Amino acid sequence: MEHRHPFVPYTPPRYAPEEMVRRGEEFHRLVRRRRSVRAFSAEPVPYRCVELAVRAAGTAPSGAHQQPWKFVAIGDQETRRRVREAAEIEERQNYEGGRLPPDWRAALEPIGTTSDKAYLETAPWLVVCFAEKYGRTPEGEKVRHYYVNESVGIACGLFVTALHTMGLATLTHTPNPMAFLSDICHRPTNERPYILFPVGYAAERAEVPDLTRKPLSDILIPCP
Ligand code: IYR
């Protein structure tokens, strides 16, 4: 038997053209100030803020509305220490053990990353996003998921933006490989670690590389 959702009216707000532009400019002014941060303050952050960021992430569009994401919030100091330890074991292989291919190393050179991942212990929260490669029916049958990467990527974009709007900092960290996160977070095999986010306030004297963003003309192309 085919199941269809009932359809309900949808009436998003409409704004006058000047107001549309004003709102767009205001949002851009907000998001342009976001930076990936690698130096965090140890100051506690209310769990409520993590909740709100995950709520925002959960509004993302997803393939067949399957919402194939799961966010695990780690606040406990000892667990954060274990994550740091495991991540650094992998990263030492990458940076010092020669596992990073030379072109990848060269691409990272300008941002100055190393195998030291102290921020994984300093930030008061680690939030691990898992992507559900497939789902399960209540009877335990596998359910195929569609566009998992696209869906979870958009959810993570909303997560990052929600944190930024609250004045919090994060970093999209993808320790490679990151299977250890499944063990530490006790996640089942249908869930693949996707991004590890340290969440907190930027350290008082945090510095970020002086990067510039591509001009609009490089990223918006009128179709010829
Ligand atoms: N996962 C490593 C390497 C790394 C890769 C990319 I692409 C970056 O933008 C930054 C780092 C690390 O976290 O150091």
PDB file of C-alpha atoms and ligand atoms in Angstrom:
ATOM      1  CA  MET A   1       0.000   0.000   0.000  1.00  0.00           C
ATOM      2  CA  GLU A   2       1.434   3.327  -1.052  1.00  0.00           C
ATOM      3  CA  HIS A   3       1.708   5.903   1.681  1.00  0.00           C
ATOM      4  CA  ARG A   4       1.464   9.593   0.963  1.00  0.00           C
ATOM      5  CA  HIS A   5       1.858  12.470   3.364  1.00  0.00           C
ATOM      6  CA  PRO A   6      -1.203  14.693   3.497  1.00  0.00           C
ATOM      7  CA  PHE A   7      -0.435  18.104   1.979  1.00  0.00           C
ATOM      8  CA  VAL A   8      -0.919  21.230   4.067  1.00  0.00           C
ATOM      9  CA  PRO A   9      -0.771  24.920   3.102  1.00  0.00           C
ATOM     10  CA  TYR A  10       2.673  26.551   3.131  1.00  0.00           C
ATOM     11  CA  THR A  11       2.778  30.343   3.349  1.00  0.00           C
ATOM     12  CA  PRO A  12       6.360  31.569   3.824  1.00  0.00           C
ATOM     13  CA  PRO A  13       6.637  35.295   4.588  1.00  0.00           C
ATOM     14  CA  ARG A  14       6.979  37.626   1.596  1.00  0.00           C
ATOM     15  CA  TYR A  15       8.921  40.868   1.768  1.00  0.00           C
ATOM     16  CA  ALA A  16       9.070  43.959  -0.389  1.00  0.00           C
ATOM     17  CA  PRO A  17      12.138  43.946  -2.685  1.00  0.00           C
ATOM     18  CA  GLU A  18      14.132  46.420  -0.540  1.00  0.00           C
ATOM     19  CA  GLU A  19      13.367  44.396   2.560  1.00  0.00           C
ATOM     20  CA  MET A  20      14.450  41.171   0.809  1.00  0.00           C
ATOM     21  CA  VAL A  21      17.777  42.771  -0.051  1.00  0.00           C
ATOM     22  CA  ARG A  22      18.165  44.262   3.427  1.00  0.00           C
ATOM     23  CA  ARG A  23      17.618  40.848   5.009  1.00  0.00           C
ATOM     24  CA  GLY A  24      19.955  39.150   2.553  1.00  0.00           C
ATOM     25  CA  GLU A  25      22.667  41.724   3.270  1.00  0.00           C
ATOM     26  CA  GLU A  26      22.198  41.361   6.999  1.00  0.00           C
ATOM     27  CA  PHE A  27      22.501  37.579   6.796  1.00  0.00           C
ATOM     28  CA  HIS A  28      25.586  37.833   4.632  1.00  0.00           C
ATOM     29  CA  ARG A  29      27.160  40.296   7.119  1.00  0.00           C
ATOM     30  CA  LEU A  30      26.548  37.700   9.823  1.00  0.00           C
ATOM     31  CA  VAL A  31      27.927  34.654   8.007  1.00  0.00           C
ATOM     32  CA  ARG A  32      30.910  36.430   6.461  1.00  0.00           C
ATOM     33  CA  ARG A  33      32.323  36.873   9.963  1.00  0.00           C
ATOM     34  CA  ARG A  34      32.393  33.133  10.648  1.00  0.00           C
ATOM     35  CA  ARG A  35      35.802  31.514  10.784  1.00  0.00           C
ATOM     36  CA  SER A  36      36.989  27.996  11.518  1.00  0.00           C
ATOM     37  CA  VAL A  37      38.663  28.118  14.898  1.00  0.00           C
ATOM     38  CA  ARG A  38      41.425  25.896  16.283  1.00  0.00           C
ATOM     39  CA  ALA A  39      41.972  27.702  19.596  1.00  0.00           C
ATOM     40  CA  PHE A  40      39.076  27.345  22.024  1.00  0.00           C
ATOM     41  CA  SER A  41      38.328  28.660  25.486  1.00  0.00           C
ATOM     42  CA  ALA A  42      37.585  25.992  28.094  1.00  0.00           C
ATOM     43  CA  GLU A  43      34.671  28.114  29.327  1.00  0.00           C
ATOM     44  CA  PRO A  44      31.504  26.014  29.594  1.00  0.00           C
ATOM     45  CA  VAL A  45      28.769  26.414  26.994  1.00  0.00           C
ATOM     46  CA  PRO A  46      25.162  25.619  27.930  1.00  0.00           C
ATOM     47  CA  TYR A  47      23.929  22.289  26.533  1.00  0.00           C
ATOM     48  CA  ARG A  48      20.880  24.229  25.356  1.00  0.00           C
ATOM     49  CA  CYS A  49      23.051  25.899  22.694  1.00  0.00           C
ATOM     50  CA  VAL A  50      24.161  22.514  21.353  1.00  0.00           C
ATOM     51  CA  GLU A  51      20.530  21.429  21.344  1.00  0.00           C
ATOM     52  CA  LEU A  52      19.472  24.498  19.396  1.00  0.00           C
ATOM     53  CA  ALA A  53      22.235  24.056  16.823  1.00  0.00           C
ATOM     54  CA  VAL A  54      21.213  20.416  16.317  1.00  0.00           C
ATOM     55  CA  ARG A  55      17.565  21.438  16.051  1.00  0.00           C
ATOM     56  CA  ALA A  56      18.576  23.876  13.313  1.00  0.00           C
ATOM     57  CA  ALA A  57      20.631  21.149  11.589  1.00  0.00           C
ATOM     58  CA  GLY A  58      17.601  18.863  11.720  1.00  0.00           C
ATOM     59  CA  THR A  59      15.632  21.282   9.517  1.00  0.00           C
ATOM     60  CA  ALA A  60      17.878  20.526   6.516  1.00  0.00           C
ATOM     61  CA  PRO A  61      16.303  19.163   3.358  1.00  0.00           C
ATOM     62  CA  SER A  62      17.136  15.498   2.807  1.00  0.00           C
ATOM     63  CA  GLY A  63      16.746  12.842   0.136  1.00  0.00           C
ATOM     64  CA  ALA A  64      13.203  11.398   0.417  1.00  0.00           C
ATOM     65  CA  HIS A  65      12.999  13.224   3.754  1.00  0.00           C
ATOM     66  CA  GLN A  66      14.988  10.428   5.354  1.00  0.00           C
ATOM     67  CA  GLN A  67      16.912  12.813   7.628  1.00  0.00           C
ATOM     68  CA  PRO A  68      19.977  10.536   7.583  1.00  0.00           C
ATOM     69  CA  TRP A  69      21.915  12.365  10.314  1.00  0.00           C
ATOM     70  CA  LYS A  70      22.701  11.751  13.954  1.00  0.00           C
ATOM     71  CA  PHE A  71      24.608  14.145  16.223  1.00  0.00           C
ATOM     72  CA  VAL A  72      26.405  12.812  19.296  1.00  0.00           C
ATOM     73  CA  ALA A  73      27.269  15.429  21.926  1.00  0.00           C
ATOM     74  CA  ILE A  74      30.298  14.669  24.102  1.00  0.00           C
ATOM     75  CA  GLY A  75      30.722  16.908  27.130  1.00  0.00           C
ATOM     76  CA  ASP A  76      32.590  14.577  29.448  1.00  0.00           C
ATOM     77  CA  GLN A  77      36.268  15.510  29.901  1.00  0.00           C
ATOM     78  CA  GLU A  78      37.580  11.939  29.885  1.00  0.00           C
ATOM     79  CA  THR A  79      35.748  11.068  26.658  1.00  0.00           C
ATOM     80  CA  ARG A  80      37.071  14.230  24.991  1.00  0.00           C
ATOM     81  CA  ARG A  81      40.562  13.231  26.073  1.00  0.00           C
ATOM     82  CA  ARG A  82      40.090   9.797  24.495  1.00  0.00           C
ATOM     83  CA  VAL A  83      38.889  11.361  21.253  1.00  0.00           C
ATOM     84  CA  ARG A  84      41.930  13.637  21.187  1.00  0.00           C
ATOM     85  CA  GLU A  85      44.262  10.727  21.871  1.00  0.00           C
ATOM     86  CA  ALA A  86      42.760   8.575  19.102  1.00  0.00           C
ATOM     87  CA  ALA A  87      42.643  11.470  16.612  1.00  0.00           C
ATOM     88  CA  GLU A  88      46.280  12.364  17.275  1.00  0.00           C
ATOM     89  CA  ILE A  89      47.394   8.761  16.733  1.00  0.00           C
ATOM     90  CA  GLU A  90      45.872   8.930  13.244  1.00  0.00           C
ATOM     91  CA  GLU A  91      47.123  12.448  12.533  1.00  0.00           C
ATOM     92  CA  ARG A  92      50.687  11.599  13.567  1.00  0.00           C
ATOM     93  CA  GLN A  93      50.597   8.917  10.881  1.00  0.00           C
ATOM     94  CA  ASN A  94      49.376  11.554   8.454  1.00  0.00           C
ATOM     95  CA  TYR A  95      51.771  14.371   9.275  1.00  0.00           C
ATOM     96  CA  GLU A  96      54.868  12.633  10.660  1.00  0.00           C
ATOM     97  CA  GLY A  97      54.406   9.109   9.289  1.00  0.00           C
ATOM     98  CA  GLY A  98      54.204  10.230   5.681  1.00  0.00           C
ATOM     99  CA  ARG A  99      50.622   9.064   5.120  1.00  0.00           C
ATOM    100  CA  LEU A 100      49.484  12.450   3.762  1.00  0.00           C
ATOM    101  CA  PRO A 101      50.283  12.522   0.055  1.00  0.00           C
ATOM    102  CA  PRO A 102      52.668  15.394  -0.845  1.00  0.00           C
ATOM    103  CA  ASP A 103      50.041  17.408  -2.723  1.00  0.00           C
ATOM    104  CA  TRP A 104      47.684  17.226   0.271  1.00  0.00           C
ATOM    105  CA  ARG A 105      50.497  18.321   2.618  1.00  0.00           C
ATOM    106  CA  ALA A 106      51.232  21.222   0.332  1.00  0.00           C
ATOM    107  CA  ALA A 107      47.564  22.285   0.309  1.00  0.00           C
ATOM    108  CA  LEU A 108      47.559  22.340   4.133  1.00  0.00           C
ATOM    109  CA  GLU A 109      50.852  24.211   4.461  1.00  0.00           C
ATOM    110  CA  PRO A 110      49.286  27.718   4.279  1.00  0.00           C
ATOM    111  CA  ILE A 111      46.840  27.029   7.152  1.00  0.00           C
ATOM    112  CA  GLY A 112      49.568  25.563   9.331  1.00  0.00           C
ATOM    113  CA  THR A 113      47.747  22.509  10.720  1.00  0.00           C
ATOM    114  CA  THR A 114      49.723  19.872  12.625  1.00  0.00           C
ATOM    115  CA  SER A 115      49.023  16.549  14.333  1.00  0.00           C
ATOM    116  CA  ASP A 116      48.441  18.399  17.625  1.00  0.00           C
ATOM    117  CA  LYS A 117      44.700  18.425  18.263  1.00  0.00           C
ATOM    118  CA  ALA A 118      44.601  20.072  21.708  1.00  0.00           C
ATOM    119  CA  TYR A 119      41.329  21.763  20.795  1.00  0.00           C
ATOM    120  CA  LEU A 120      39.581  18.402  20.993  1.00  0.00           C
ATOM    121  CA  GLU A 121      40.190  18.491  24.744  1.00  0.00           C
ATOM    122  CA  THR A 122      39.833  22.219  25.370  1.00  0.00           C
ATOM    123  CA  ALA A 123      36.488  22.869  23.708  1.00  0.00           C
ATOM    124  CA  PRO A 124      33.687  22.119  26.198  1.00  0.00           C
ATOM    125  CA  TRP A 125      31.721  20.092  23.637  1.00  0.00           C
ATOM    126  CA  LEU A 126      32.602  17.721  20.857  1.00  0.00           C
ATOM    127  CA  VAL A 127      29.699  17.064  18.553  1.00  0.00           C
ATOM    128  CA  VAL A 128      30.135  14.156  16.166  1.00  0.00           C
ATOM    129  CA  CYS A 129      27.854  14.074  13.162  1.00  0.00           C
ATOM    130  CA  PHE A 130      27.169  10.590  11.805  1.00  0.00           C
ATOM    131  CA  ALA A 131      25.649   9.900   8.393  1.00  0.00           C
ATOM    132  CA  GLU A 132      23.189   7.015   8.237  1.00  0.00           C
ATOM    133  CA  LYS A 133      24.251   5.066   5.164  1.00  0.00           C
ATOM    134  CA  TYR A 134      21.010   3.092   5.390  1.00  0.00           C
ATOM    135  CA  GLY A 135      18.109   2.883   7.804  1.00  0.00           C
ATOM    136  CA  ARG A 136      16.148   0.060   9.400  1.00  0.00           C
ATOM    137  CA  THR A 137      12.416  -0.620   9.483  1.00  0.00           C
ATOM    138  CA  PRO A 138      10.921  -1.324  12.907  1.00  0.00           C
ATOM    139  CA  GLU A 139      11.237  -5.003  11.845  1.00  0.00           C
ATOM    140  CA  GLY A 140      14.974  -4.611  11.238  1.00  0.00           C
ATOM    141  CA  GLU A 141      14.938  -4.631   7.411  1.00  0.00           C
ATOM    142  CA  LYS A 142      17.511  -2.437   5.671  1.00  0.00           C
ATOM    143  CA  VAL A 143      16.085   0.744   4.108  1.00  0.00           C
ATOM    144  CA  ARG A 144      18.097   2.381   1.335  1.00  0.00           C
ATOM    145  CA  HIS A 145      18.962   6.040   1.938  1.00  0.00           C
ATOM    146  CA  TYR A 146      19.287   8.541  -0.894  1.00  0.00           C
ATOM    147  CA  TYR A 147      21.665  11.506  -1.269  1.00  0.00           C
ATOM    148  CA  VAL A 148      23.168  10.932   2.150  1.00  0.00           C
ATOM    149  CA  ASN A 149      26.251  13.115   1.615  1.00  0.00           C
ATOM    150  CA  GLU A 150      24.294  16.020   0.200  1.00  0.00           C
ATOM    151  CA  SER A 151      21.701  15.832   2.988  1.00  0.00           C
ATOM    152  CA  VAL A 152      24.152  15.535   5.862  1.00  0.00           C
ATOM    153  CA  GLY A 153      26.415  18.199   4.357  1.00  0.00           C
ATOM    154  CA  ILE A 154      23.545  20.685   4.303  1.00  0.00           C
ATOM    155  CA  ALA A 155      22.587  19.765   7.886  1.00  0.00           C
ATOM    156  CA  CYS A 156      26.164  20.403   8.991  1.00  0.00           C
ATOM    157  CA  GLY A 157      26.137  23.776   7.232  1.00  0.00           C
ATOM    158  CA  LEU A 158      23.078  24.764   9.216  1.00  0.00           C
ATOM    159  CA  PHE A 159      24.708  23.458  12.411  1.00  0.00           C
ATOM    160  CA  VAL A 160      27.802  25.590  11.855  1.00  0.00           C
ATOM    161  CA  THR A 161      25.701  28.665  11.026  1.00  0.00           C
ATOM    162  CA  ALA A 162      23.467  28.219  14.064  1.00  0.00           C
ATOM    163  CA  LEU A 163      26.527  28.074  16.339  1.00  0.00           C
ATOM    164  CA  HIS A 164      27.931  31.186  14.695  1.00  0.00           C
ATOM    165  CA  THR A 165      24.719  33.110  15.212  1.00  0.00           C
ATOM    166  CA  MET A 166      24.941  32.271  18.940  1.00  0.00           C
ATOM    167  CA  GLY A 167      28.488  33.649  19.069  1.00  0.00           C
ATOM    168  CA  LEU A 168      30.034  30.196  19.313  1.00  0.00           C
ATOM    169  CA  ALA A 169      32.925  28.821  17.328  1.00  0.00           C
ATOM    170  CA  THR A 170      33.497  25.465  15.715  1.00  0.00           C
ATOM    171  CA  LEU A 171      35.716  23.626  13.285  1.00  0.00           C
ATOM    172  CA  THR A 172      34.821  20.988  10.716  1.00  0.00           C
ATOM    173  CA  HIS A 173      37.371  18.417  11.771  1.00  0.00           C
ATOM    174  CA  THR A 174      37.630  15.170   9.822  1.00  0.00           C
ATOM    175  CA  PRO A 175      40.402  13.124  11.426  1.00  0.00           C
ATOM    176  CA  ASN A 176      41.369  10.575   8.860  1.00  0.00           C
ATOM    177  CA  PRO A 177      40.435   7.734   9.270  1.00  0.00           C
ATOM    178  CA  MET A 178      37.788   8.375  11.900  1.00  0.00           C
ATOM    179  CA  ALA A 179      36.344   4.934  12.590  1.00  0.00           C
ATOM    180  CA  PHE A 180      37.463   5.364  16.223  1.00  0.00           C
ATOM    181  CA  LEU A 181      34.541   7.760  16.662  1.00  0.00           C
ATOM    182  CA  SER A 182      32.056   4.929  16.066  1.00  0.00           C
ATOM    183  CA  ASP A 183      33.653   2.962  18.908  1.00  0.00           C
ATOM    184  CA  ILE A 184      33.884   5.849  21.352  1.00  0.00           C
ATOM    185  CA  CYS A 185      30.315   6.990  20.598  1.00  0.00           C
ATOM    186  CA  HIS A 186      28.954   3.388  20.476  1.00  0.00           C
ATOM    187  CA  ARG A 187      27.281   3.924  17.103  1.00  0.00           C
ATOM    188  CA  PRO A 188      26.009   1.056  14.931  1.00  0.00           C
ATOM    189  CA  THR A 189      27.675   0.123  11.638  1.00  0.00           C
ATOM    190  CA  ASN A 190      25.030   1.783   9.436  1.00  0.00           C
ATOM    191  CA  GLU A 191      26.261   5.132  10.766  1.00  0.00           C
ATOM    192  CA  ARG A 192      29.481   6.548   9.332  1.00  0.00           C
ATOM    193  CA  PRO A 193      31.357   9.307  11.178  1.00  0.00           C
ATOM    194  CA  TYR A 194      30.943  12.385   8.992  1.00  0.00           C
ATOM    195  CA  ILE A 195      32.379  15.454  10.755  1.00  0.00           C
ATOM    196  CA  LEU A 196      33.719  16.024  14.263  1.00  0.00           C
ATOM    197  CA  PHE A 197      32.900  19.510  15.564  1.00  0.00           C
ATOM    198  CA  PRO A 198      34.647  20.972  18.613  1.00  0.00           C
ATOM    199  CA  VAL A 199      32.177  23.548  19.955  1.00  0.00           C
ATOM    200  CA  GLY A 200      32.920  26.411  22.318  1.00  0.00           C
ATOM    201  CA  TYR A 201      33.944  30.028  22.539  1.00  0.00           C
ATOM    202  CA  ALA A 202      36.973  31.043  20.534  1.00  0.00           C
ATOM    203  CA  ALA A 203      39.959  31.478  22.887  1.00  0.00           C
ATOM    204  CA  GLU A 204      40.472  35.089  23.919  1.00  0.00           C
ATOM    205  CA  ARG A 205      43.632  35.395  21.871  1.00  0.00           C
ATOM    206  CA  ALA A 206      42.560  33.070  19.066  1.00  0.00           C
ATOM    207  CA  GLU A 207      44.107  33.761  15.696  1.00  0.00           C
ATOM    208  CA  VAL A 208      43.001  32.562  12.300  1.00  0.00           C
ATOM    209  CA  PRO A 209      44.809  32.607   8.986  1.00  0.00           C
ATOM    210  CA  ASP A 210      44.220  35.833   7.070  1.00  0.00           C
ATOM    211  CA  LEU A 211      42.244  34.207   4.278  1.00  0.00           C
ATOM    212  CA  THR A 212      40.208  35.906   1.609  1.00  0.00           C
ATOM    213  CA  ARG A 213      37.100  34.497   0.022  1.00  0.00           C
ATOM    214  CA  LYS A 214      36.635  34.156  -3.689  1.00  0.00           C
ATOM    215  CA  PRO A 215      34.939  37.159  -5.285  1.00  0.00           C
ATOM    216  CA  LEU A 216      31.361  36.712  -6.402  1.00  0.00           C
ATOM    217  CA  SER A 217      32.418  36.773 -10.042  1.00  0.00           C
ATOM    218  CA  ASP A 218      34.376  33.567  -9.421  1.00  0.00           C
ATOM    219  CA  ILE A 219      31.539  31.699  -7.765  1.00  0.00           C
ATOM    220  CA  LEU A 220      28.399  33.021  -9.497  1.00  0.00           C
ATOM    221  CA  ILE A 221      28.396  32.501 -13.237  1.00  0.00           C
ATOM    222  CA  PRO A 222      25.602  33.797 -15.427  1.00  0.00           C
ATOM    223  CA  CYS A 223      24.914  30.899 -17.754  1.00  0.00           C
ATOM    224  CA  PRO A 224      26.108  31.912 -21.213  1.00  0.00           C
TER     225      PRO A 224
HETATM  226  N1  IYR B   1      42.588  15.859   9.084  1.00  0.00           N
HETATM  227  C1  IYR B   1      43.871  16.531   9.126  1.00  0.00           C
HETATM  228  C2  IYR B   1      44.263  17.162   7.844  1.00  0.00           C
HETATM  229  C3  IYR B   1      43.451  18.309   7.340  1.00  0.00           C
HETATM  230  C4  IYR B   1      42.817  18.213   6.144  1.00  0.00           C
HETATM  231  C5  IYR B   1      42.153  19.270   5.590  1.00  0.00           C
HETATM  232  I1  IYR B   1      41.373  19.086   3.742  1.00  0.00           I
HETATM  233  C6  IYR B   1      42.081  20.505   6.276  1.00  0.00           C
HETATM  234  O1  IYR B   1      41.402  21.581   5.711  1.00  0.00           O
HETATM  235  C7  IYR B   1      42.712  20.616   7.492  1.00  0.00           C
HETATM  236  C8  IYR B   1      43.380  19.523   8.026  1.00  0.00           C
HETATM  237  C9  IYR B   1      43.907  17.535  10.281  1.00  0.00           C
HETATM  238  O2  IYR B   1      42.877  17.809  10.866  1.00  0.00           O
HETATM  239  O3  IYR B   1      44.973  18.038  10.605  1.00  0.00           O
END
